[in-house]
CSV table of C-alpha atoms in Angstrom, one decimal:
chain,number,residue,atom,x,y,z
A,1,UNK,CA,-2.2,-35.4,1.5
A,2,UNK,CA,-5.7,-34.4,2.8
A,3,UNK,CA,-7.8,-37.2,4.3
A,4,UNK,CA,-11.0,-38.2,2.5
A,5,UNK,CA,-14.0,-36.2,3.6
A,6,UNK,CA,-17.5,-37.6,3.1
A,7,UNK,CA,-20.3,-35.5,1.7
A,8,UNK,CA,-22.1,-35.9,5.0
A,9,UNK,CA,-19.2,-34.7,7.1
A,10,UNK,CA,-18.6,-31.8,4.7
A,11,UNK,CA,-22.3,-30.9,4.9
A,12,UNK,CA,-22.2,-31.0,8.7
A,13,UNK,CA,-19.1,-28.7,8.9
A,14,UNK,CA,-20.6,-26.1,6.6
A,15,UNK,CA,-23.9,-26.2,8.4
A,16,UNK,CA,-22.1,-25.7,11.7
A,17,UNK,CA,-20.2,-22.6,10.4
A,18,UNK,CA,-23.4,-21.1,9.0
A,19,UNK,CA,-25.2,-21.7,12.3
A,20,UNK,CA,-22.4,-20.0,14.2
A,21,UNK,CA,-22.6,-16.9,11.9
A,22,UNK,CA,-26.4,-16.8,12.2
A,23,UNK,CA,-26.2,-17.3,16.0
A,24,UNK,CA,-23.6,-14.5,16.4
A,25,UNK,CA,-25.9,-12.1,14.5
A,26,UNK,CA,-29.1,-13.1,16.5
A,27,UNK,CA,-27.2,-12.9,19.8
A,28,UNK,CA,-25.3,-9.6,18.9
A,29,UNK,CA,-22.0,-11.3,19.6
A,30,UNK,CA,-19.6,-9.0,17.8
A,31,UNK,CA,-16.4,-10.7,18.7
A,32,UNK,CA,-17.6,-14.1,17.5
A,33,UNK,CA,-18.9,-12.7,14.3
A,34,UNK,CA,-15.6,-10.9,13.7
A,35,UNK,CA,-13.6,-14.1,14.0
A,36,UNK,CA,-16.0,-15.9,11.5
A,37,UNK,CA,-15.6,-13.1,8.9
A,38,UNK,CA,-11.7,-13.2,9.0
A,39,UNK,CA,-11.2,-14.8,5.6
A,40,UNK,CA,-7.5,-14.0,4.9
A,41,UNK,CA,-6.2,-14.6,8.4
A,42,UNK,CA,-7.4,-18.3,8.5
A,43,UNK,CA,-4.8,-20.8,7.7
A,44,UNK,CA,-5.3,-23.2,4.7
A,45,UNK,CA,-6.6,-25.8,4.7
A,46,UNK,CA,-9.1,-25.6,7.6
A,47,UNK,CA,-11.9,-27.9,8.4
A,48,UNK,CA,-14.3,-25.5,6.7
A,49,UNK,CA,-12.1,-25.0,3.5
A,50,UNK,CA,-11.8,-28.8,3.2
A,51,UNK,CA,-15.6,-29.1,3.5
A,52,UNK,CA,-16.2,-26.5,0.9
A,53,UNK,CA,-14.0,-28.4,-1.6
A,54,UNK,CA,-15.9,-31.6,-0.8
A,55,UNK,CA,-19.4,-30.1,-1.0
A,56,UNK,CA,-19.5,-27.7,-4.1
A,57,UNK,CA,-23.2,-27.0,-3.7
A,58,UNK,CA,-22.5,-24.9,-0.5
A,59,UNK,CA,-24.0,-21.6,-1.9
A,60,UNK,CA,-27.4,-23.2,-2.3
A,61,UNK,CA,-27.1,-24.8,1.2
A,62,UNK,CA,-26.4,-21.3,2.7
A,63,UNK,CA,-29.2,-19.6,0.9
A,64,UNK,CA,-31.8,-22.3,1.7
A,65,UNK,CA,-30.8,-22.5,5.4
A,66,UNK,CA,-30.7,-18.8,6.1
A,67,UNK,CA,-32.7,-16.9,3.5
A,68,UNK,CA,-32.6,-13.7,5.5
A,69,UNK,CA,-28.8,-13.8,5.2
A,70,UNK,CA,-28.7,-15.0,1.5
A,71,UNK,CA,-26.9,-11.9,0.3
A,72,UNK,CA,-24.1,-12.4,2.9
A,73,UNK,CA,-23.4,-16.1,3.4
A,74,UNK,CA,-23.0,-17.5,-0.2
A,75,UNK,CA,-20.4,-14.9,-1.3
A,76,UNK,CA,-18.7,-15.2,2.1
A,77,UNK,CA,-18.3,-19.0,1.6
A,78,UNK,CA,-17.1,-18.5,-2.0
A,79,UNK,CA,-14.4,-16.1,-0.8
A,80,UNK,CA,-13.3,-18.5,2.0
A,81,UNK,CA,-13.2,-21.3,-0.6
A,82,UNK,CA,-11.2,-19.3,-3.2
A,83,UNK,CA,-8.8,-18.0,-0.7
A,84,UNK,CA,-8.1,-21.4,0.7
A,85,UNK,CA,-7.2,-22.4,-2.9
A,86,UNK,CA,-5.0,-19.3,-3.2
A,87,UNK,CA,-7.2,-17.9,-6.0
A,88,UNK,CA,-7.2,-14.4,-4.6
A,89,UNK,CA,-8.8,-12.6,-7.5
A,90,UNK,CA,-11.7,-15.1,-7.2
A,91,UNK,CA,-11.8,-14.4,-3.5
A,92,UNK,CA,-12.2,-10.7,-3.9
A,93,UNK,CA,-16.0,-10.9,-4.5
A,94,UNK,CA,-15.9,-11.0,-0.7
A,95,UNK,CA,-16.9,-7.4,-1.5
A,96,UNK,CA,-20.5,-8.7,-2.2
A,97,UNK,CA,-20.6,-10.2,1.3
A,98,UNK,CA,-19.1,-7.0,2.7
A,99,UNK,CA,-21.8,-4.9,1.1
A,100,UNK,CA,-24.5,-7.1,2.4
A,101,UNK,CA,-23.0,-6.9,5.9
A,102,UNK,CA,-22.7,-3.1,5.6
A,103,UNK,CA,-26.4,-2.9,4.8
A,104,UNK,CA,-27.3,-5.0,7.9
A,105,UNK,CA,-24.9,-2.9,10.0
A,106,UNK,CA,-26.6,0.3,9.0
A,107,UNK,CA,-29.9,-1.1,10.2
A,108,UNK,CA,-28.6,-2.1,13.6
A,109,UNK,CA,-29.2,0.7,16.1
A,110,UNK,CA,-26.3,-0.1,18.4
A,111,UNK,CA,-22.6,-0.6,17.5
A,112,UNK,CA,-22.5,-4.2,18.8
A,113,UNK,CA,-21.0,-5.3,15.5
A,114,UNK,CA,-18.2,-2.7,15.3
A,115,UNK,CA,-15.4,-5.3,15.8
A,116,UNK,CA,-16.9,-7.3,12.9
A,117,UNK,CA,-17.2,-4.2,10.8
A,118,UNK,CA,-13.5,-3.5,11.4
A,119,UNK,CA,-12.7,-7.0,10.4
A,120,UNK,CA,-14.6,-6.6,7.1
A,121,UNK,CA,-12.7,-3.3,6.5
A,122,UNK,CA,-9.4,-5.0,7.1
A,123,UNK,CA,-10.3,-8.1,5.0
A,124,UNK,CA,-11.4,-6.1,2.0
A,125,UNK,CA,-8.0,-4.3,1.9
A,126,UNK,CA,-5.9,-7.5,2.5
A,127,UNK,CA,-7.9,-9.5,-0.1
A,128,UNK,CA,-7.7,-6.6,-2.6
A,129,UNK,CA,-3.9,-6.4,-2.1
A,130,UNK,CA,-3.5,-10.1,-2.7
A,131,UNK,CA,-5.9,-10.1,-5.7
A,132,UNK,CA,-4.0,-7.2,-7.3
A,133,UNK,CA,-0.6,-8.9,-6.9
A,134,UNK,CA,-2.1,-12.0,-8.6
A,135,UNK,CA,-3.7,-10.0,-11.4
A,136,UNK,CA,-0.5,-8.0,-12.1
A,137,UNK,CA,1.5,-11.2,-12.3
A,138,UNK,CA,-0.9,-12.6,-14.9
A,139,UNK,CA,-0.8,-9.4,-16.9
A,140,UNK,CA,-4.3,-8.3,-16.0
A,141,UNK,CA,-5.5,-4.9,-14.7
A,142,UNK,CA,-4.9,-4.8,-10.9
A,143,UNK,CA,-8.0,-2.8,-10.0
A,144,UNK,CA,-9.3,-4.4,-6.8
A,145,UNK,CA,-7.5,-2.1,-4.3
A,146,UNK,CA,-9.1,0.9,-5.9
A,147,UNK,CA,-12.5,-0.9,-5.6
A,148,UNK,CA,-11.7,-1.6,-1.9
A,149,UNK,CA,-11.1,2.1,-1.4
A,150,UNK,CA,-14.5,3.0,-2.9
A,151,UNK,CA,-16.2,0.4,-0.6
A,152,UNK,CA,-14.4,1.7,2.5
A,153,UNK,CA,-15.6,5.2,1.7
A,154,UNK,CA,-19.2,3.8,2.0
A,155,UNK,CA,-18.2,2.3,5.3
A,156,UNK,CA,-16.8,5.6,6.5
A,157,UNK,CA,-20.0,7.3,5.5
A,158,UNK,CA,-22.0,4.8,7.6
A,159,UNK,CA,-19.8,5.5,10.6
A,160,UNK,CA,-19.4,9.3,10.2
A,161,UNK,CA,-22.8,9.9,11.8
A,162,UNK,CA,-24.0,11.2,15.1
A,163,UNK,CA,-24.3,8.5,17.6
A,164,UNK,CA,-22.2,5.7,19.1
A,165,UNK,CA,-21.1,4.2,15.7
A,166,UNK,CA,-18.8,7.2,15.0
A,167,UNK,CA,-16.2,5.7,17.3
A,168,UNK,CA,-15.3,3.2,14.6
A,169,UNK,CA,-14.6,5.8,11.9
A,170,UNK,CA,-10.9,6.4,12.6
A,171,UNK,CA,-10.1,2.7,12.1
A,172,UNK,CA,-11.7,2.8,8.7
A,173,UNK,CA,-9.9,6.1,7.9
A,174,UNK,CA,-6.6,4.4,8.6
A,175,UNK,CA,-7.4,1.5,6.3
A,176,UNK,CA,-8.2,4.1,3.6
A,177,UNK,CA,-4.9,5.8,4.2
A,178,UNK,CA,-3.1,2.5,3.7
A,179,UNK,CA,-4.8,2.0,0.4
A,180,UNK,CA,-4.2,5.5,-0.8
A,181,UNK,CA,-0.5,5.4,0.1
A,182,UNK,CA,-0.1,2.1,-1.7
A,183,UNK,CA,-1.9,3.3,-4.8
A,184,UNK,CA,0.0,6.6,-4.7
A,185,UNK,CA,-3.2,8.6,-4.5
A,186,UNK,CA,-2.5,10.3,-1.2
A,187,UNK,CA,-4.3,13.5,-2.3
A,188,UNK,CA,-7.5,11.5,-1.6
A,189,UNK,CA,-6.7,11.5,2.1
A,190,UNK,CA,-7.6,15.2,2.3
A,191,UNK,CA,-11.3,14.8,2.1
A,192,UNK,CA,-11.3,12.1,4.8
A,193,UNK,CA,-9.0,14.2,7.1
A,194,UNK,CA,-11.4,17.2,6.7
A,195,UNK,CA,-14.3,15.0,7.8
A,196,UNK,CA,-12.4,13.8,10.9
A,197,UNK,CA,-10.9,17.1,11.9
A,198,UNK,CA,-13.8,19.5,11.1
A,199,UNK,CA,-16.9,17.4,11.8
A,200,UNK,CA,-18.7,18.4,15.0
A,201,UNK,CA,-19.7,14.8,15.8
A,202,UNK,CA,-16.0,13.7,16.1
A,203,UNK,CA,-14.0,14.3,19.2
A,204,UNK,CA,-10.5,13.0,18.4
A,205,UNK,CA,-9.7,12.1,22.0
A,206,UNK,CA,-12.7,9.7,22.1
A,207,UNK,CA,-11.1,7.4,19.5
A,208,UNK,CA,-9.1,4.3,20.6
A,209,UNK,CA,-5.4,5.1,21.2
A,210,UNK,CA,-4.1,2.6,18.6
A,211,UNK,CA,-6.3,4.2,15.9
A,212,UNK,CA,-5.1,7.7,16.9
A,213,UNK,CA,-1.5,6.6,16.7
A,214,UNK,CA,-2.0,5.1,13.2
A,215,UNK,CA,-3.9,8.3,12.1
A,216,UNK,CA,-1.2,10.6,13.4
A,217,UNK,CA,1.5,8.4,11.7
A,218,UNK,CA,-0.1,8.7,8.2
A,219,UNK,CA,-1.2,12.4,8.5
A,220,UNK,CA,2.4,13.1,9.8
A,221,UNK,CA,3.8,11.4,6.6
A,222,UNK,CA,1.5,13.6,4.5
A,223,UNK,CA,2.9,16.7,6.1
A,224,UNK,CA,6.4,15.5,5.4
A,225,UNK,CA,5.5,15.2,1.7
A,226,UNK,CA,4.0,18.7,1.8
A,227,UNK,CA,7.1,20.0,3.7
A,228,UNK,CA,5.1,21.2,6.6
A,229,UNK,CA,7.8,20.0,9.0
A,230,UNK,CA,6.5,21.7,12.2
A,231,UNK,CA,3.1,20.0,11.8
A,232,UNK,CA,4.8,16.7,10.8
A,233,UNK,CA,7.0,16.9,13.9
A,234,UNK,CA,3.9,17.4,16.1
A,235,UNK,CA,1.9,14.5,14.5
A,236,UNK,CA,4.8,12.0,14.3
A,237,UNK,CA,5.9,12.8,17.8
A,238,UNK,CA,2.4,12.2,19.0
A,239,UNK,CA,2.4,8.8,17.3
A,240,UNK,CA,5.8,7.9,18.8
A,241,UNK,CA,4.9,9.0,22.4
A,242,UNK,CA,1.5,7.1,22.3
A,243,UNK,CA,2.7,4.0,20.5
A,244,UNK,CA,3.0,1.0,22.8
A,245,UNK,CA,6.7,0.2,23.5
A,246,UNK,CA,6.0,-3.5,22.8
A,247,UNK,CA,5.4,-2.7,19.1
A,248,UNK,CA,9.1,-2.0,18.2
A,249,UNK,CA,8.4,-2.4,14.4
A,250,UNK,CA,5.8,0.3,14.6
A,251,UNK,CA,8.1,2.6,16.6
A,252,UNK,CA,10.7,2.0,13.9
A,253,UNK,CA,8.2,3.0,11.1
A,254,UNK,CA,7.4,6.2,12.9
A,255,UNK,CA,11.1,7.1,13.6
A,256,UNK,CA,11.9,6.4,9.9
A,257,UNK,CA,10.0,9.6,9.1
A,258,UNK,CA,10.4,11.5,12.4
A,259,UNK,CA,14.2,11.5,12.2
A,260,UNK,CA,14.4,13.3,8.9
A,261,UNK,CA,11.8,15.8,10.2
A,262,UNK,CA,13.9,16.4,13.3
A,263,UNK,CA,17.0,16.8,11.3
A,264,UNK,CA,15.3,19.4,9.1
A,265,UNK,CA,14.6,21.5,12.2
A,266,UNK,CA,18.0,21.1,13.7
A,267,UNK,CA,17.5,18.2,16.2
A,268,UNK,CA,20.1,15.4,15.8
A,269,UNK,CA,19.3,11.9,17.1
A,270,UNK,CA,21.7,9.9,19.2
A,271,UNK,CA,23.5,7.1,17.6
A,272,UNK,CA,22.2,4.7,20.2
A,273,UNK,CA,18.7,5.4,19.0
A,274,UNK,CA,19.6,4.7,15.4
A,275,UNK,CA,21.3,1.4,16.5
A,276,UNK,CA,18.4,0.3,18.6
A,277,UNK,CA,15.8,0.7,15.9
A,278,UNK,CA,18.1,-0.4,13.0
A,279,UNK,CA,18.0,3.0,11.3
A,280,UNK,CA,21.7,3.3,10.7
A,281,UNK,CA,21.1,4.7,7.2
A,282,UNK,CA,20.8,8.0,9.0
A,283,UNK,CA,24.0,7.7,11.0
A,284,UNK,CA,26.3,9.1,8.2
A,285,UNK,CA,23.8,11.9,7.6
A,286,UNK,CA,24.0,12.9,11.3
A,287,UNK,CA,27.8,12.7,11.2
A,288,UNK,CA,27.9,14.9,8.1
A,289,UNK,CA,25.9,17.6,9.9
A,290,UNK,CA,28.1,17.5,13.0
A,291,UNK,CA,31.3,17.8,10.9
A,292,UNK,CA,30.0,20.2,8.2
A,293,UNK,CA,31.1,17.6,5.7
A,294,UNK,CA,29.1,18.1,2.5
A,295,UNK,CA,30.9,15.2,0.8
A,296,UNK,CA,29.8,12.8,3.5
A,297,UNK,CA,26.2,13.9,3.2
A,298,UNK,CA,26.2,13.4,-0.6
A,299,UNK,CA,27.8,10.0,-0.2
A,300,UNK,CA,25.1,9.0,2.3
A,301,UNK,CA,22.3,10.2,0.0
A,302,UNK,CA,23.9,8.3,-2.9
A,303,UNK,CA,24.4,5.1,-0.9
A,304,UNK,CA,20.8,5.0,0.4
A,305,UNK,CA,19.1,6.7,-2.5
A,306,UNK,CA,16.7,3.9,-3.3
A,307,UNK,CA,15.7,3.6,0.3
A,308,UNK,CA,15.2,7.3,0.9
A,309,UNK,CA,13.3,7.7,-2.4
A,310,UNK,CA,11.0,4.8,-1.5
A,311,UNK,CA,10.3,6.4,1.9
A,312,UNK,CA,9.7,9.8,0.4
A,313,UNK,CA,12.3,11.5,2.6
A,314,UNK,CA,15.1,12.0,0.0
A,315,UNK,CA,14.2,15.6,-0.8
A,316,UNK,CA,14.0,16.4,3.0
A,317,UNK,CA,17.5,15.0,3.5
A,318,UNK,CA,18.9,16.7,0.4
A,319,UNK,CA,17.8,20.1,1.8
A,320,UNK,CA,20.1,19.5,4.8
A,321,UNK,CA,22.9,20.8,2.6
A,322,UNK,CA,22.3,24.3,3.9
A,323,UNK,CA,22.8,23.2,7.5
A,324,UNK,CA,26.0,21.4,6.5
A,325,UNK,CA,27.3,24.6,4.9
A,326,UNK,CA,26.5,26.5,8.1
A,327,UNK,CA,28.5,24.0,10.2
A,328,UNK,CA,31.4,24.2,7.7
A,329,UNK,CA,31.5,28.0,8.0
A,330,UNK,CA,31.2,27.7,11.8
A,331,UNK,CA,34.2,25.3,11.9
A,332,UNK,CA,36.2,27.8,9.7
A,333,UNK,CA,35.2,30.6,12.1
A,334,UNK,CA,36.4,28.6,15.2
A,335,UNK,CA,39.8,27.8,13.6
A,336,UNK,CA,40.2,31.4,12.5
A,337,UNK,CA,39.4,32.6,16.0
A,338,UNK,CA,42.2,30.5,17.4
A,339,UNK,CA,44.7,31.8,14.8
A,340,UNK,CA,43.6,35.4,14.4
A,341,UNK,CA,41.1,36.4,17.1
A,342,UNK,CA,40.9,40.0,15.8
A,343,UNK,CA,39.8,38.8,12.4
A,344,UNK,CA,37.7,35.8,13.4
A,345,UNK,CA,34.5,37.4,12.2
A,346,UNK,CA,35.9,38.1,8.7
A,347,UNK,CA,35.8,34.9,6.5
A,348,UNK,CA,37.3,35.2,3.0
A,349,UNK,CA,35.1,33.3,0.5
A,350,UNK,CA,38.3,31.9,-0.9
A,351,UNK,CA,38.9,30.0,2.4
A,352,UNK,CA,35.5,28.4,2.0
A,353,UNK,CA,36.3,27.5,-1.6
A,354,UNK,CA,39.5,25.8,-0.4
A,355,UNK,CA,37.7,23.9,2.4
A,356,UNK,CA,35.2,22.6,-0.1
A,357,UNK,CA,38.0,21.6,-2.5
A,358,UNK,CA,39.6,19.7,0.3
A,359,UNK,CA,36.3,17.8,0.5
A,360,UNK,CA,36.6,17.2,-3.2
A,361,UNK,CA,33.8,19.6,-4.1
A,362,UNK,CA,34.7,22.1,-6.8
A,363,UNK,CA,33.1,25.5,-6.5
A,364,UNK,CA,34.2,29.0,-7.5
A,365,UNK,CA,33.9,32.1,-5.4
A,366,UNK,CA,30.7,33.2,-7.1
A,367,UNK,CA,29.0,29.9,-6.3
A,368,UNK,CA,30.1,30.1,-2.7
A,369,UNK,CA,28.8,33.7,-2.5
A,370,UNK,CA,25.4,32.6,-3.6
A,371,UNK,CA,25.3,29.9,-1.0
A,372,UNK,CA,26.4,32.3,1.7
A,373,UNK,CA,23.7,34.7,0.6
A,374,UNK,CA,21.2,31.9,1.0
A,375,UNK,CA,22.5,31.1,4.5
A,376,UNK,CA,22.1,34.7,5.5
A,377,UNK,CA,18.6,34.9,4.0
A,378,UNK,CA,17.6,31.7,5.8
A,379,UNK,CA,18.9,33.1,9.1
A,380,UNK,CA,21.4,30.3,9.4
A,381,UNK,CA,24.2,32.9,9.5
A,382,UNK,CA,24.0,36.5,10.8
A,383,UNK,CA,26.2,38.8,8.8
A,384,UNK,CA,26.8,40.6,5.5
A,385,UNK,CA,29.1,40.7,2.4
A,386,UNK,CA,31.9,43.0,1.7
A,387,UNK,CA,31.5,42.4,-2.0
A,388,UNK,CA,34.7,44.1,-3.2
A,389,UNK,CA,37.0,42.1,-1.0
A,390,UNK,CA,34.8,38.9,-1.3
A,391,UNK,CA,34.6,38.6,2.5
A,392,UNK,CA,31.8,37.3,4.7
A,393,UNK,CA,31.5,39.5,7.7
A,394,UNK,CA,29.9,37.6,10.6
A,395,UNK,CA,27.9,39.3,13.3
A,396,UNK,CA,29.9,39.5,16.6
A,397,UNK,CA,26.8,38.4,18.5
A,398,UNK,CA,25.3,35.0,17.8
A,399,UNK,CA,26.6,34.6,14.2
A,400,UNK,CA,25.2,31.1,13.9
A,401,UNK,CA,21.6,31.1,15.2
A,402,UNK,CA,20.2,27.8,16.3
A,403,UNK,CA,17.1,26.5,14.5
A,404,UNK,CA,15.4,25.9,17.8
A,405,UNK,CA,12.9,23.6,16.2
A,406,UNK,CA,12.2,25.8,13.2
A,407,UNK,CA,12.6,24.5,9.6
A,408,UNK,CA,15.2,26.1,7.4
C-alpha cells in the first residue's frame, strides 16, 4: 500500500523532474535527457508516478513553468502517468511529446541529443506494442504500431541528412525493421534499405557496430524470405562475427536463420553448436542430410512445423529434400561399388524405389525418374538416363558435385 503523499511533496517532485529535463536541454546533456525520456523502462510506481497521481494538475504546472517546452512536457508527463497505471493506450500519446522533441532536435545544430533521440525512437515502438496488445485484448483496432512506424520515418528523414546527425540513422532504421517485421509489412523495409545503401552521405562502416549487427540481421532475414541465400549468408555471417559473445541470446537469434541458409548451400553445422545455442530442432534435419533419409527430414519438418513456419524458414528447409535424395543415391552408389565395382556407376531406378520404400515412402519409377532428372538439372548429380532400361548412369568423375557454398 502506497504511503500518503501530500500535495506539497507531489508538487516538489514534479517540479524537480521538470527542472532536470529543462536543465539537460539547456546544458546539452544528452545522456541525462535520454534517461528522463525513458517512459516504459521505469518501474512502477516511482516517486514521480506517485506524485503525478497525487497532483492531477501536472500538465498546467509543466506548461506554466516552462512555456518554451509546453509542447513536450505535458504530454510526456501524461504518458509517464498513464504507463505507471498500466493504461498503455492512454500512454501512447507520448507521440505528441516525441513530435515536439523531434522538432527541437531538428533545430539543434549538433547531435548532442542523439542518445535522447534514440530513446524516443525506442520508446515509441515499445509503447505502441504495449498499446496494441491492450487494444486487441479489448476488441479495438490495434493501430499504434503502424502510427509509430510513420513517426519513425519522420525521425529517419531528420537523420538522413548530410552532417553529423546521420550517424544515428541506422539505429532508427533497425527500430523500423522491428516494426515492419512485427506487422508483417516487410516490403516497407526496401525503401529504407535503399536510402542506407545508395545515399552518398552514408558510409556503412561509420555506424556503431551494434547497429550494423542489427541491420545485417534483419536484412539477412529479408534475403532468406526472398531466397537470396548467398546474400543472406553474407549478411547473417557478418552479424554473427561482429555480435558480442556476451549476448548469447542475440547469437542464437542470428544462428536460427543462418543455419537453414548454411544447410541450403551444403554446409552442415556441428551438433555441439546446436546444443550450445539450444537449436536442437535442426539436429534431426542435419542427421537426415547425412544419412540421405527422406523420412527423417519429413518427420523433423512435421514435428517442428509451427516453429519453422513462425521463423519463416520452413520452405527453406523443405527444399533440402533434393540434397537428401542426392545423399541417398550416393549411398546406393557406395554400396553398389562394394558389391559390383564394374557396374557401380549404373543405378537402376528400381533400386532407388526400393530404398525409398524401405524408408516408408511410396514412389513409382516414373516419379523417381523425375526427381533424378531434377538432380541432374540442379548439378547435384552428374550423369544421364538410359531411358529404355530405366538406369541412371553416373559420371565416372565426380558424380556427386559438392555445393561449395552455392544454393541448389
